[in-house]
C-alpha cells in the first residue's frame, strides 16, 4: 500500500504533466479503500477548452460514470492543490468521503495574487455545509507542491 505522501507526490506529478500539456498545474487521483489507484486526472481548462476542466472535477465526472456509489464512498481523492468551491461541491455530490490535498488555497493565492477570477473559499467551508461528513486532510507537502506552480502564474 502506498503512503499518503507518495500518493500526493503522484498528484503533484499529474499537475506537472498538466502544465507540460499547456494547462494549469493541477492534478488529482482517486484511490480505493485497498490503496489501488483507480483513476487519475489533470487540469484541461486551456486545452479542452472548458472553464470547468479542473483536475478534481474531471476526475469526479469520470469516476461517477465508471464506479458505483459504494466504491466512491470508500475511496479517497488526492489532489495537488486544495480544491476550489466548484470542485469541492463536485466531490461532495459524488459521495467521496475523504479528501487529501498538498498545497493550500492560501499559499496558492499568495503566488497568484488577487484576481477577478479567484473565488476564495476553503474546501472545508464548502464541505462543512453538506449533510454528510467529508474528511479533509491537508495541507501536506506544500513545499513540494508549490514547485510546479513557480513561474506559471504571472
PDB file of C-alpha atoms in Angstrom:
ATOM      1  CA  UNK A   1       0.000   0.000   0.000  1.00  0.00           C
ATOM      2  CA  UNK A   2       1.323   3.424  -0.927  1.00  0.00           C
ATOM      3  CA  UNK A   3       1.787   6.140   1.670  1.00  0.00           C
ATOM      4  CA  UNK A   4      -0.207   9.365   1.764  1.00  0.00           C
ATOM      5  CA  UNK A   5       2.963  11.256   0.865  1.00  0.00           C
ATOM      6  CA  UNK A   6       3.631   9.092  -2.201  1.00  0.00           C
ATOM      7  CA  UNK A   7       0.047   9.444  -3.392  1.00  0.00           C
ATOM      8  CA  UNK A   8       0.278  13.214  -3.022  1.00  0.00           C
ATOM      9  CA  UNK A   9       3.527  13.143  -4.971  1.00  0.00           C
ATOM     10  CA  UNK A  10       1.644  11.331  -7.732  1.00  0.00           C
ATOM     11  CA  UNK A  11      -0.945  14.139  -7.715  1.00  0.00           C
ATOM     12  CA  UNK A  12       1.866  16.711  -7.907  1.00  0.00           C
ATOM     13  CA  UNK A  13       3.377  14.778 -10.823  1.00  0.00           C
ATOM     14  CA  UNK A  14      -0.002  14.892 -12.581  1.00  0.00           C
ATOM     15  CA  UNK A  15      -0.028  18.666 -12.011  1.00  0.00           C
ATOM     16  CA  UNK A  16       3.389  18.904 -13.664  1.00  0.00           C
ATOM     17  CA  UNK A  17       2.054  16.857 -16.565  1.00  0.00           C
ATOM     18  CA  UNK A  18      -0.948  19.181 -16.920  1.00  0.00           C
ATOM     19  CA  UNK A  19       1.428  22.119 -17.088  1.00  0.00           C
ATOM     20  CA  UNK A  20       3.541  20.355 -19.734  1.00  0.00           C
ATOM     21  CA  UNK A  21       0.353  19.815 -21.737  1.00  0.00           C
ATOM     22  CA  UNK A  22      -0.348  23.564 -21.677  1.00  0.00           C
ATOM     23  CA  UNK A  23      -2.847  23.634 -18.825  1.00  0.00           C
ATOM     24  CA  UNK A  24      -2.930  24.995 -15.303  1.00  0.00           C
ATOM     25  CA  UNK A  25      -0.760  22.910 -12.951  1.00  0.00           C
ATOM     26  CA  UNK A  26      -3.293  20.790 -11.085  1.00  0.00           C
ATOM     27  CA  UNK A  27      -3.636  17.010 -10.795  1.00  0.00           C
ATOM     28  CA  UNK A  28      -5.792  14.539  -8.894  1.00  0.00           C
ATOM     29  CA  UNK A  29      -6.221  10.826  -8.354  1.00  0.00           C
ATOM     30  CA  UNK A  30      -8.795   8.513  -6.861  1.00  0.00           C
ATOM     31  CA  UNK A  31      -7.572   5.718  -4.600  1.00  0.00           C
ATOM     32  CA  UNK A  32      -9.663   2.730  -3.498  1.00  0.00           C
ATOM     33  CA  UNK A  33     -10.074   1.587   0.087  1.00  0.00           C
ATOM     34  CA  UNK A  34      -7.365  -1.047  -0.502  1.00  0.00           C
ATOM     35  CA  UNK A  35      -4.892   1.537  -1.833  1.00  0.00           C
ATOM     36  CA  UNK A  36      -5.190   0.916  -5.574  1.00  0.00           C
ATOM     37  CA  UNK A  37      -5.127   3.930  -7.877  1.00  0.00           C
ATOM     38  CA  UNK A  38      -8.458   3.778  -9.688  1.00  0.00           C
ATOM     39  CA  UNK A  39      -8.231   6.891 -11.808  1.00  0.00           C
ATOM     40  CA  UNK A  40      -6.073   9.954 -12.478  1.00  0.00           C
ATOM     41  CA  UNK A  41      -6.917  13.322 -13.995  1.00  0.00           C
ATOM     42  CA  UNK A  42      -5.259  16.572 -14.989  1.00  0.00           C
ATOM     43  CA  UNK A  43      -6.500  20.100 -15.424  1.00  0.00           C
ATOM     44  CA  UNK A  44      -7.735  20.653 -19.004  1.00  0.00           C
ATOM     45  CA  UNK A  45      -9.061  24.218 -18.780  1.00  0.00           C
ATOM     46  CA  UNK A  46      -6.937  25.522 -21.653  1.00  0.00           C
ATOM     47  CA  UNK A  47      -6.651  22.538 -23.992  1.00  0.00           C
ATOM     48  CA  UNK A  48     -10.287  21.388 -23.754  1.00  0.00           C
ATOM     49  CA  UNK A  49     -11.123  24.414 -23.674  1.00  0.00           C
ATOM     50  CA  UNK A  50     -13.532  24.267 -20.756  1.00  0.00           C
ATOM     51  CA  UNK A  51     -13.607  26.617 -17.777  1.00  0.00           C
ATOM     52  CA  UNK A  52     -14.809  23.704 -15.611  1.00  0.00           C
ATOM     53  CA  UNK A  53     -11.928  21.425 -16.650  1.00  0.00           C
ATOM     54  CA  UNK A  54     -10.322  21.390 -13.217  1.00  0.00           C
ATOM     55  CA  UNK A  55      -8.469  18.194 -12.309  1.00  0.00           C
ATOM     56  CA  UNK A  56     -10.807  17.261  -9.455  1.00  0.00           C
ATOM     57  CA  UNK A  57     -13.953  17.900 -11.476  1.00  0.00           C
ATOM     58  CA  UNK A  58     -12.563  15.925 -14.433  1.00  0.00           C
ATOM     59  CA  UNK A  59     -11.793  13.077 -12.033  1.00  0.00           C
ATOM     60  CA  UNK A  60     -15.209  13.140 -10.341  1.00  0.00           C
ATOM     61  CA  UNK A  61     -17.012  13.296 -13.691  1.00  0.00           C
ATOM     62  CA  UNK A  62     -15.232  10.174 -14.964  1.00  0.00           C
ATOM     63  CA  UNK A  63     -15.336   8.335 -11.630  1.00  0.00           C
ATOM     64  CA  UNK A  64     -19.074   8.892 -11.256  1.00  0.00           C
ATOM     65  CA  UNK A  65     -19.700   7.235 -14.602  1.00  0.00           C
ATOM     66  CA  UNK A  66     -17.257   4.345 -14.075  1.00  0.00           C
ATOM     67  CA  UNK A  67     -17.722   3.306 -10.447  1.00  0.00           C
ATOM     68  CA  UNK A  68     -20.743   2.501  -8.295  1.00  0.00           C
ATOM     69  CA  UNK A  69     -21.572   4.696  -5.308  1.00  0.00           C
ATOM     70  CA  UNK A  70     -20.208   2.187  -2.795  1.00  0.00           C
ATOM     71  CA  UNK A  71     -16.758   2.369  -4.418  1.00  0.00           C
ATOM     72  CA  UNK A  72     -16.759   6.189  -4.383  1.00  0.00           C
ATOM     73  CA  UNK A  73     -17.834   6.353  -0.744  1.00  0.00           C
ATOM     74  CA  UNK A  74     -14.919   4.103   0.245  1.00  0.00           C
ATOM     75  CA  UNK A  75     -12.351   5.923  -1.924  1.00  0.00           C
ATOM     76  CA  UNK A  76     -10.041   8.855  -1.229  1.00  0.00           C
ATOM     77  CA  UNK A  77      -9.399  11.740  -3.595  1.00  0.00           C
ATOM     78  CA  UNK A  78      -5.808  13.020  -3.522  1.00  0.00           C
ATOM     79  CA  UNK A  79      -5.086  16.348  -5.144  1.00  0.00           C
ATOM     80  CA  UNK A  80      -2.066  18.542  -5.718  1.00  0.00           C
ATOM     81  CA  UNK A  81      -3.826  21.700  -4.506  1.00  0.00           C
ATOM     82  CA  UNK A  82      -6.781  22.453  -2.249  1.00  0.00           C
ATOM     83  CA  UNK A  83      -9.954  22.138  -4.345  1.00  0.00           C
ATOM     84  CA  UNK A  84     -11.863  25.273  -5.329  1.00  0.00           C
ATOM     85  CA  UNK A  85     -15.534  25.674  -4.342  1.00  0.00           C
ATOM     86  CA  UNK A  86     -16.748  24.156  -7.644  1.00  0.00           C
ATOM     87  CA  UNK A  87     -14.570  21.079  -7.225  1.00  0.00           C
ATOM     88  CA  UNK A  88     -15.413  20.790  -3.534  1.00  0.00           C
ATOM     89  CA  UNK A  89     -19.088  20.696  -4.457  1.00  0.00           C
ATOM     90  CA  UNK A  90     -18.440  18.007  -7.059  1.00  0.00           C
ATOM     91  CA  UNK A  91     -16.521  15.937  -4.515  1.00  0.00           C
ATOM     92  CA  UNK A  92     -19.431  16.253  -2.079  1.00  0.00           C
ATOM     93  CA  UNK A  93     -22.063  15.302  -4.663  1.00  0.00           C
ATOM     94  CA  UNK A  94     -20.003  12.322  -5.856  1.00  0.00           C
ATOM     95  CA  UNK A  95     -20.217  10.731  -2.420  1.00  0.00           C
ATOM     96  CA  UNK A  96     -16.446  10.587  -1.953  1.00  0.00           C
ATOM     97  CA  UNK A  97     -15.911  10.839   1.798  1.00  0.00           C
ATOM     98  CA  UNK A  98     -12.198  11.598   2.092  1.00  0.00           C
ATOM     99  CA  UNK A  99     -10.066  14.311   0.512  1.00  0.00           C
ATOM    100  CA  UNK A 100      -6.302  14.803   0.906  1.00  0.00           C
ATOM    101  CA  UNK A 101      -4.515  17.784  -0.624  1.00  0.00           C
ATOM    102  CA  UNK A 102      -0.964  19.094  -0.812  1.00  0.00           C
ATOM    103  CA  UNK A 103      -0.920  22.862  -1.457  1.00  0.00           C
ATOM    104  CA  UNK A 104      -3.291  25.159   0.441  1.00  0.00           C
ATOM    105  CA  UNK A 105      -5.540  27.723  -1.203  1.00  0.00           C
ATOM    106  CA  UNK A 106      -3.827  30.441   0.870  1.00  0.00           C
ATOM    107  CA  UNK A 107      -0.380  29.531  -0.381  1.00  0.00           C
ATOM    108  CA  UNK A 108      -1.604  29.269  -3.976  1.00  0.00           C
ATOM    109  CA  UNK A 109      -3.239  32.703  -3.830  1.00  0.00           C
ATOM    110  CA  UNK A 110      -0.092  34.160  -2.290  1.00  0.00           C
ATOM    111  CA  UNK A 111       1.601  33.164  -5.568  1.00  0.00           C
ATOM    112  CA  UNK A 112      -1.161  34.154  -7.974  1.00  0.00           C
ATOM    113  CA  UNK A 113      -2.110  37.440  -6.335  1.00  0.00           C
ATOM    114  CA  UNK A 114      -5.564  38.966  -6.327  1.00  0.00           C
ATOM    115  CA  UNK A 115      -7.510  38.219  -9.453  1.00  0.00           C
ATOM    116  CA  UNK A 116     -11.115  38.722 -10.509  1.00  0.00           C
ATOM    117  CA  UNK A 117     -11.011  35.011 -11.389  1.00  0.00           C
ATOM    118  CA  UNK A 118     -10.359  33.984  -7.776  1.00  0.00           C
ATOM    119  CA  UNK A 119     -13.165  32.557  -5.688  1.00  0.00           C
ATOM    120  CA  UNK A 120     -11.568  32.342  -2.269  1.00  0.00           C
ATOM    121  CA  UNK A 121     -13.472  29.853  -0.166  1.00  0.00           C
ATOM    122  CA  UNK A 122     -11.658  26.992   1.579  1.00  0.00           C
ATOM    123  CA  UNK A 123     -12.789  23.470   0.729  1.00  0.00           C
ATOM    124  CA  UNK A 124     -13.509  22.783   4.390  1.00  0.00           C
ATOM    125  CA  UNK A 125     -16.024  25.653   4.428  1.00  0.00           C
ATOM    126  CA  UNK A 126     -17.837  24.300   1.361  1.00  0.00           C
ATOM    127  CA  UNK A 127     -17.840  20.701   2.565  1.00  0.00           C
ATOM    128  CA  UNK A 128     -18.986  21.689   6.078  1.00  0.00           C
ATOM    129  CA  UNK A 129     -22.246  22.926   4.555  1.00  0.00           C
ATOM    130  CA  UNK A 130     -23.221  19.448   3.380  1.00  0.00           C
ATOM    131  CA  UNK A 131     -25.388  16.938   5.145  1.00  0.00           C
ATOM    132  CA  UNK A 132     -22.699  14.259   5.308  1.00  0.00           C
ATOM    133  CA  UNK A 133     -19.134  14.294   6.537  1.00  0.00           C
ATOM    134  CA  UNK A 134     -16.249  14.568   4.092  1.00  0.00           C
ATOM    135  CA  UNK A 135     -12.955  14.141   5.917  1.00  0.00           C
ATOM    136  CA  UNK A 136     -10.385  16.699   4.771  1.00  0.00           C
ATOM    137  CA  UNK A 137      -6.647  16.283   5.361  1.00  0.00           C
ATOM    138  CA  UNK A 138      -4.188  18.957   4.314  1.00  0.00           C
ATOM    139  CA  UNK A 139      -2.225  20.868   3.509  1.00  0.00           C
ATOM    140  CA  UNK A 140       0.630  18.370   3.327  1.00  0.00           C
ATOM    141  CA  UNK A 141       3.903  18.575   1.353  1.00  0.00           C
ATOM    142  CA  UNK A 142       3.320  22.239   0.498  1.00  0.00           C
ATOM    143  CA  UNK A 143       6.989  22.921  -0.211  1.00  0.00           C
ATOM    144  CA  UNK A 144       6.971  20.142  -2.816  1.00  0.00           C
ATOM    145  CA  UNK A 145       3.585  21.074  -4.254  1.00  0.00           C
ATOM    146  CA  UNK A 146       4.436  24.748  -4.738  1.00  0.00           C
ATOM    147  CA  UNK A 147       7.306  23.933  -7.129  1.00  0.00           C
ATOM    148  CA  UNK A 148       5.010  23.043 -10.052  1.00  0.00           C
ATOM    149  CA  UNK A 149       3.385  26.492  -9.785  1.00  0.00           C
ATOM    150  CA  UNK A 150       6.619  28.500  -9.728  1.00  0.00           C
ATOM    151  CA  UNK A 151       6.919  30.681 -12.803  1.00  0.00           C
ATOM    152  CA  UNK A 152       3.474  29.704 -14.089  1.00  0.00           C
ATOM    153  CA  UNK A 153       1.333  32.457 -12.579  1.00  0.00           C
ATOM    154  CA  UNK A 154       2.360  35.872 -13.845  1.00  0.00           C
TER     155      UNK A 154
END
